[in-house]
Amino acid sequence: MMRKLTFIISILSFLIIPTLQAQTAAGLLSKMLDAINNCRTSKYVADVVERIDGKLAASEMIIKVKTNPFSVYTYSINPDPGAEALFVRGENSNELLVNPKKFPYVNINMSPFNSLIRKGHHHTIYEVGFGFMGEVISYNINHREKEFYEGLTYDGEADYKGKSYYKLSINNPSFGYIDYTVQQGENLYIIGRKFYISDYMILSINKNMNDFNDVKPGQVIKIPSTYAKKFELYIDKTNYLPVVQIIYDDKGLFGQYEYNSLIVNPVFAPDEFTSKFKDYKF
């Protein structure tokens, strides 16, 4: 009798534990998405590592973000120390105001999609903050729900650089590259946003392209099937935001983003997203 009971408990444990883990993972993910939606303003130091032209490149900057109207201020620590950029959606013809801190030593208005602005970066100013990660995950839940949740795991509490977090992993073993026919009016950024995939990744795998606009209607290109092969998300135990995001493709590490010294929902001064703010050098 005891052997039968032990066997039954073993079978139940085998069936129940994965279910409980899945519920924990889904519940934690839901809390994370709620936290992203409730993060109206933020200030942090972004430590970024991205694979650029096949090599990992690091950058560090102070960032302030407001979601409505979408507004961003950045101050570069490395590279180009002291360089500043300011963007407010709907103002300045939707261009960035840039203080380059180098030649030509004057403020410059530039499109967020300008090749000089995008050089050395995976993203545009529109993807700054937590919102873009929330959009990528929400898109995948809506368009590939079963596969998405099958690849979602809660890895328990995990240390990262001496601090404890909740850790989620999102695995996509079917990640690969598929054919896509470019539509009228599309460039790589528009295609990336259409499917919530990386336009930089599209550019890097299509070796015949020179820049993000180097496509034409009817052209068949390769695009990634999803944003990444794997995400590792370290979630702050207090605010439930994914303050460390590690992203892998089929070649390995694609990007790593740390949100350090994070302040959630700070109250910014009325002029904090203007060039006249007292702490800026525009």
Short mmCIF file of C-alpha atoms in Angstrom, two decimals:
data_model
loop_
_atom_site.label_atom_id
_atom_site.label_comp_id
_atom_site.label_asym_id
_atom_site.label_seq_id
_atom_site.Cartn_x
_atom_site.Cartn_y
_atom_site.Cartn_z
CA MET A 1 0.00 0.00 0.00
CA MET A 2 2.81 2.38 0.95
CA ARG A 3 4.58 1.70 -2.34
CA LYS A 4 1.38 2.48 -4.27
CA LEU A 5 0.88 5.72 -2.34
CA THR A 6 4.49 6.75 -2.95
CA PHE A 7 4.07 6.00 -6.66
CA ILE A 8 0.84 8.04 -6.85
CA ILE A 9 2.45 11.00 -5.05
CA SER A 10 5.39 10.80 -7.43
CA ILE A 11 3.09 10.85 -10.46
CA LEU A 12 1.05 13.75 -9.05
CA SER A 13 4.23 15.71 -8.35
CA PHE A 14 5.37 15.12 -11.91
CA LEU A 15 2.05 16.46 -13.23
CA ILE A 16 1.44 19.29 -10.77
CA ILE A 17 4.87 20.90 -10.34
CA PRO A 18 5.24 21.98 -14.01
CA THR A 19 1.68 23.35 -13.89
CA LEU A 20 2.41 25.38 -10.77
CA GLN A 21 5.65 26.62 -12.32
CA ALA A 22 3.80 27.70 -15.46
CA GLN A 23 1.19 29.53 -13.38
CA THR A 24 3.95 31.26 -11.42
CA ALA A 25 5.70 32.28 -14.63
CA ALA A 26 2.49 33.60 -16.21
CA GLY A 27 1.51 35.41 -13.02
CA LEU A 28 4.92 37.04 -12.71
CA LEU A 29 4.83 38.04 -16.37
CA SER A 30 1.40 39.62 -15.84
CA LYS A 31 2.73 41.64 -12.88
CA MET A 32 5.67 42.75 -15.00
CA LEU A 33 3.44 43.93 -17.85
CA ASP A 34 1.21 45.79 -15.37
CA ALA A 35 4.29 47.46 -13.89
CA ILE A 36 5.43 48.56 -17.35
CA ASN A 37 1.98 50.00 -18.11
CA ASN A 38 2.00 51.88 -14.78
CA CYS A 39 5.49 53.32 -15.29
CA ARG A 40 4.59 56.80 -16.53
CA THR A 41 7.97 58.40 -15.92
CA SER A 42 11.42 57.03 -15.13
CA LYS A 43 15.02 58.05 -14.65
CA TYR A 44 17.94 55.63 -14.77
CA VAL A 45 21.47 54.91 -15.91
CA ALA A 46 21.37 52.62 -18.93
CA ASP A 47 24.27 50.19 -19.29
CA VAL A 48 23.98 48.65 -22.73
CA VAL A 49 25.89 45.95 -24.59
CA GLU A 50 24.87 45.30 -28.20
CA ARG A 51 26.36 43.26 -30.99
CA ILE A 52 27.28 45.76 -33.70
CA ASP A 53 28.86 44.55 -36.94
CA GLY A 54 29.63 41.22 -35.30
CA LYS A 55 31.32 42.68 -32.19
CA LEU A 56 29.97 43.54 -28.76
CA ALA A 57 29.94 47.28 -28.05
CA ALA A 58 29.17 48.91 -24.68
CA SER A 59 27.59 52.26 -23.91
CA GLU A 60 26.36 54.06 -20.81
CA MET A 61 24.03 57.01 -20.46
CA ILE A 62 21.68 58.80 -18.10
CA ILE A 63 18.10 58.63 -19.40
CA LYS A 64 14.86 60.35 -18.45
CA VAL A 65 11.58 59.16 -19.98
CA LYS A 66 8.00 60.38 -19.90
CA THR A 67 5.33 58.31 -21.68
CA ASN A 68 2.72 61.04 -22.36
CA PRO A 69 3.61 62.89 -24.43
CA PHE A 70 6.48 60.54 -25.20
CA SER A 71 9.58 62.47 -24.16
CA VAL A 72 13.21 61.43 -23.73
CA TYR A 73 16.36 63.13 -22.52
CA THR A 74 19.72 61.35 -22.74
CA TYR A 75 23.16 62.28 -21.43
CA SER A 76 26.02 60.16 -22.71
CA ILE A 77 28.62 58.89 -20.26
CA ASN A 78 30.38 56.59 -22.72
CA PRO A 79 31.10 56.94 -25.59
CA ASP A 80 30.97 60.67 -26.42
CA PRO A 81 30.86 61.87 -22.80
CA GLY A 82 28.68 64.92 -22.30
CA ALA A 83 26.67 64.55 -25.50
CA GLU A 84 22.96 65.25 -24.98
CA ALA A 85 19.79 64.55 -26.90
CA LEU A 86 16.23 65.73 -26.32
CA PHE A 87 13.07 64.44 -27.97
CA VAL A 88 9.42 65.31 -27.41
CA ARG A 89 6.84 63.71 -29.69
CA GLY A 90 4.87 66.35 -31.57
CA GLU A 91 7.45 69.09 -31.04
CA ASN A 92 10.48 70.29 -33.03
CA SER A 93 9.04 68.59 -36.15
CA ASN A 94 9.52 65.26 -34.32
CA GLU A 95 13.27 65.70 -34.55
CA LEU A 96 15.95 65.19 -31.93
CA LEU A 97 17.76 68.19 -30.55
CA VAL A 98 21.37 67.07 -30.23
CA ASN A 99 24.26 68.68 -28.41
CA PRO A 100 27.16 66.58 -29.80
CA LYS A 101 29.89 68.03 -27.53
CA LYS A 102 32.22 67.82 -30.51
CA PHE A 103 32.48 69.25 -34.03
CA PRO A 104 30.57 71.22 -35.20
CA TYR A 105 30.07 72.28 -31.52
CA VAL A 106 26.55 73.59 -32.09
CA ASN A 107 23.13 72.11 -31.44
CA ILE A 108 21.76 70.05 -34.33
CA ASN A 109 18.21 68.98 -35.18
CA MET A 110 18.19 65.45 -36.57
CA SER A 111 15.63 62.82 -37.48
CA PRO A 112 15.53 59.89 -35.02
CA PHE A 113 16.07 57.69 -38.09
CA ASN A 114 19.15 59.54 -39.34
CA SER A 115 21.96 57.11 -40.15
CA LEU A 116 24.41 59.03 -37.94
CA ILE A 117 22.04 58.84 -34.98
CA ARG A 118 21.41 55.12 -35.52
CA LYS A 119 25.05 54.21 -36.06
CA GLY A 120 26.22 51.89 -33.30
CA HIS A 121 22.73 51.31 -31.86
CA HIS A 122 20.06 48.65 -32.28
CA HIS A 123 17.18 51.01 -31.54
CA THR A 124 15.82 54.48 -32.17
CA ILE A 125 14.76 56.96 -29.52
CA TYR A 126 11.21 55.56 -29.83
CA GLU A 127 12.29 52.29 -28.19
CA VAL A 128 13.83 53.92 -25.10
CA GLY A 129 12.33 52.90 -21.75
CA PHE A 130 10.41 49.81 -20.65
CA GLY A 131 7.48 50.23 -23.03
CA PHE A 132 9.06 48.59 -26.05
CA MET A 133 9.79 45.34 -24.20
CA GLY A 134 6.19 45.29 -23.03
CA GLU A 135 4.99 45.76 -26.62
CA VAL A 136 7.22 42.96 -27.93
CA ILE A 137 5.94 40.52 -25.32
CA SER A 138 2.30 41.56 -25.75
CA TYR A 139 2.57 41.10 -29.52
CA ASN A 140 3.93 37.58 -29.07
CA ILE A 141 1.21 36.66 -26.59
CA ASN A 142 -1.45 37.89 -29.01
CA HIS A 143 0.00 36.23 -32.14
CA ARG A 144 1.63 33.03 -30.89
CA GLU A 145 0.10 32.48 -27.46
CA LYS A 146 0.47 28.69 -27.14
CA GLU A 147 4.09 28.59 -28.31
CA PHE A 148 4.92 31.67 -26.23
CA TYR A 149 3.66 30.22 -22.96
CA GLU A 150 5.27 26.85 -23.69
CA GLY A 151 8.61 28.65 -23.81
CA LEU A 152 7.98 30.77 -20.69
CA THR A 153 9.64 29.58 -17.48
CA TYR A 154 10.09 31.00 -14.01
CA ASP A 155 13.69 30.29 -13.00
CA GLY A 156 13.19 31.27 -9.36
CA GLU A 157 15.16 33.90 -7.50
CA ALA A 158 18.49 34.67 -9.13
CA ASP A 159 21.44 36.89 -8.27
CA TYR A 160 22.77 39.36 -10.78
CA LYS A 161 25.76 41.49 -9.81
CA GLY A 162 25.09 40.95 -6.12
CA LYS A 163 21.35 41.66 -6.11
CA SER A 164 18.48 39.16 -5.99
CA TYR A 165 15.74 39.23 -8.63
CA TYR A 166 12.89 37.13 -9.92
CA LYS A 167 14.03 35.59 -13.18
CA LEU A 168 11.91 34.78 -16.21
CA SER A 169 13.15 33.07 -19.37
CA ILE A 170 11.35 33.11 -22.69
CA ASN A 171 12.64 30.46 -25.07
CA ASN A 172 11.71 30.20 -28.72
CA PRO A 173 13.31 27.05 -30.19
CA SER A 174 11.64 27.67 -33.55
CA PHE A 175 13.46 31.00 -33.97
CA GLY A 176 14.82 31.36 -37.48
CA TYR A 177 14.66 33.47 -40.62
CA ILE A 178 11.79 33.57 -43.08
CA ASP A 179 11.12 35.22 -46.44
CA TYR A 180 9.18 38.47 -46.50
CA THR A 181 8.05 40.53 -49.49
CA VAL A 182 8.48 44.25 -48.91
CA GLN A 183 5.24 46.21 -49.27
CA GLN A 184 4.69 49.71 -50.67
CA GLY A 185 5.96 52.42 -48.34
CA GLU A 186 7.92 50.09 -46.07
CA ASN A 187 11.48 50.36 -44.82
CA LEU A 188 13.22 48.13 -42.28
CA TYR A 189 11.99 50.15 -39.29
CA ILE A 190 8.37 49.88 -40.44
CA ILE A 191 8.76 46.14 -41.04
CA GLY A 192 10.36 45.73 -37.62
CA ARG A 193 7.48 47.52 -35.94
CA LYS A 194 4.93 45.61 -37.99
CA PHE A 195 6.06 42.28 -36.52
CA TYR A 196 7.86 43.54 -33.38
CA ILE A 197 11.20 42.21 -34.54
CA SER A 198 14.57 43.96 -34.68
CA ASP A 199 15.14 46.08 -37.75
CA TYR A 200 18.85 46.03 -36.92
CA MET A 201 18.76 42.24 -37.08
CA ILE A 202 17.05 42.43 -40.48
CA LEU A 203 19.80 44.74 -41.72
CA SER A 204 22.55 42.50 -40.36
CA ILE A 205 21.28 39.29 -41.99
CA ASN A 206 20.61 40.81 -45.42
CA LYS A 207 24.17 41.48 -46.49
CA ASN A 208 23.14 43.23 -49.72
CA MET A 209 21.53 46.13 -47.81
CA ASN A 210 23.40 49.34 -47.04
CA ASP A 211 20.97 50.97 -44.60
CA PHE A 212 17.47 50.80 -43.12
CA ASN A 213 15.91 52.37 -46.22
CA ASP A 214 17.63 50.17 -48.77
CA VAL A 215 14.56 48.14 -49.82
CA LYS A 216 11.88 48.51 -52.46
CA PRO A 217 8.34 47.14 -52.94
CA GLY A 218 8.27 43.55 -54.15
CA GLN A 219 11.77 42.78 -52.88
CA VAL A 220 12.06 39.48 -51.01
CA ILE A 221 14.20 39.73 -47.87
CA LYS A 222 14.97 37.60 -44.85
CA ILE A 223 13.45 38.60 -41.50
CA PRO A 224 13.64 36.90 -38.08
CA SER A 225 10.54 34.85 -37.23
CA THR A 226 10.37 36.51 -33.78
CA TYR A 227 12.31 39.16 -31.91
CA ALA A 228 14.73 36.73 -30.25
CA LYS A 229 15.61 33.11 -29.70
CA LYS A 230 15.74 33.68 -25.95
CA PHE A 231 15.04 36.40 -23.40
CA GLU A 232 16.36 36.41 -19.84
CA LEU A 233 14.51 38.95 -17.72
CA TYR A 234 15.61 39.86 -14.20
CA ILE A 235 12.61 41.43 -12.48
CA ASP A 236 12.96 43.80 -9.56
CA LYS A 237 11.27 42.33 -6.48
CA THR A 238 9.86 45.70 -5.41
CA ASN A 239 8.58 47.34 -8.59
CA TYR A 240 8.32 44.23 -10.87
CA LEU A 241 10.07 45.96 -13.76
CA PRO A 242 12.53 44.00 -15.98
CA VAL A 243 15.61 45.95 -14.96
CA VAL A 244 18.01 43.52 -16.64
CA GLN A 245 17.14 42.24 -20.12
CA ILE A 246 19.44 39.79 -21.89
CA ILE A 247 18.56 38.89 -25.47
CA TYR A 248 19.95 36.06 -27.59
CA ASP A 249 19.64 35.16 -31.27
CA ASP A 250 21.00 32.10 -33.07
CA LYS A 251 24.57 33.50 -32.87
CA GLY A 252 24.58 34.18 -29.13
CA LEU A 253 24.27 37.40 -27.18
CA PHE A 254 22.47 40.03 -29.26
CA GLY A 255 21.81 42.72 -26.66
CA GLN A 256 21.95 43.31 -22.92
CA TYR A 257 20.23 46.20 -21.15
CA GLU A 258 20.60 47.20 -17.49
CA TYR A 259 18.47 49.88 -15.86
CA ASN A 260 20.62 51.02 -12.93
CA SER A 261 19.86 53.64 -10.25
CA LEU A 262 16.24 53.43 -11.40
CA ILE A 263 13.66 55.91 -10.10
CA VAL A 264 10.09 54.93 -11.00
CA ASN A 265 7.50 57.63 -11.62
CA PRO A 266 9.59 60.63 -10.53
CA VAL A 267 7.92 64.03 -10.74
CA PHE A 268 9.77 66.00 -13.40
CA ALA A 269 9.93 69.78 -13.43
CA PRO A 270 7.59 71.50 -15.93
CA ASP A 271 10.56 72.46 -18.13
CA GLU A 272 12.57 69.24 -17.70
CA PHE A 273 11.96 68.15 -21.28
CA THR A 274 12.93 71.50 -22.79
CA SER A 275 16.33 72.77 -23.88
CA LYS A 276 16.06 75.53 -21.26
CA PHE A 277 16.18 73.20 -18.25
CA LYS A 278 18.87 74.39 -15.83
CA ASP A 279 20.93 71.18 -15.83
CA TYR A 280 21.27 70.90 -19.62
CA LYS A 281 23.95 72.41 -21.87
CA PHE A 282 22.04 72.89 -25.10
#
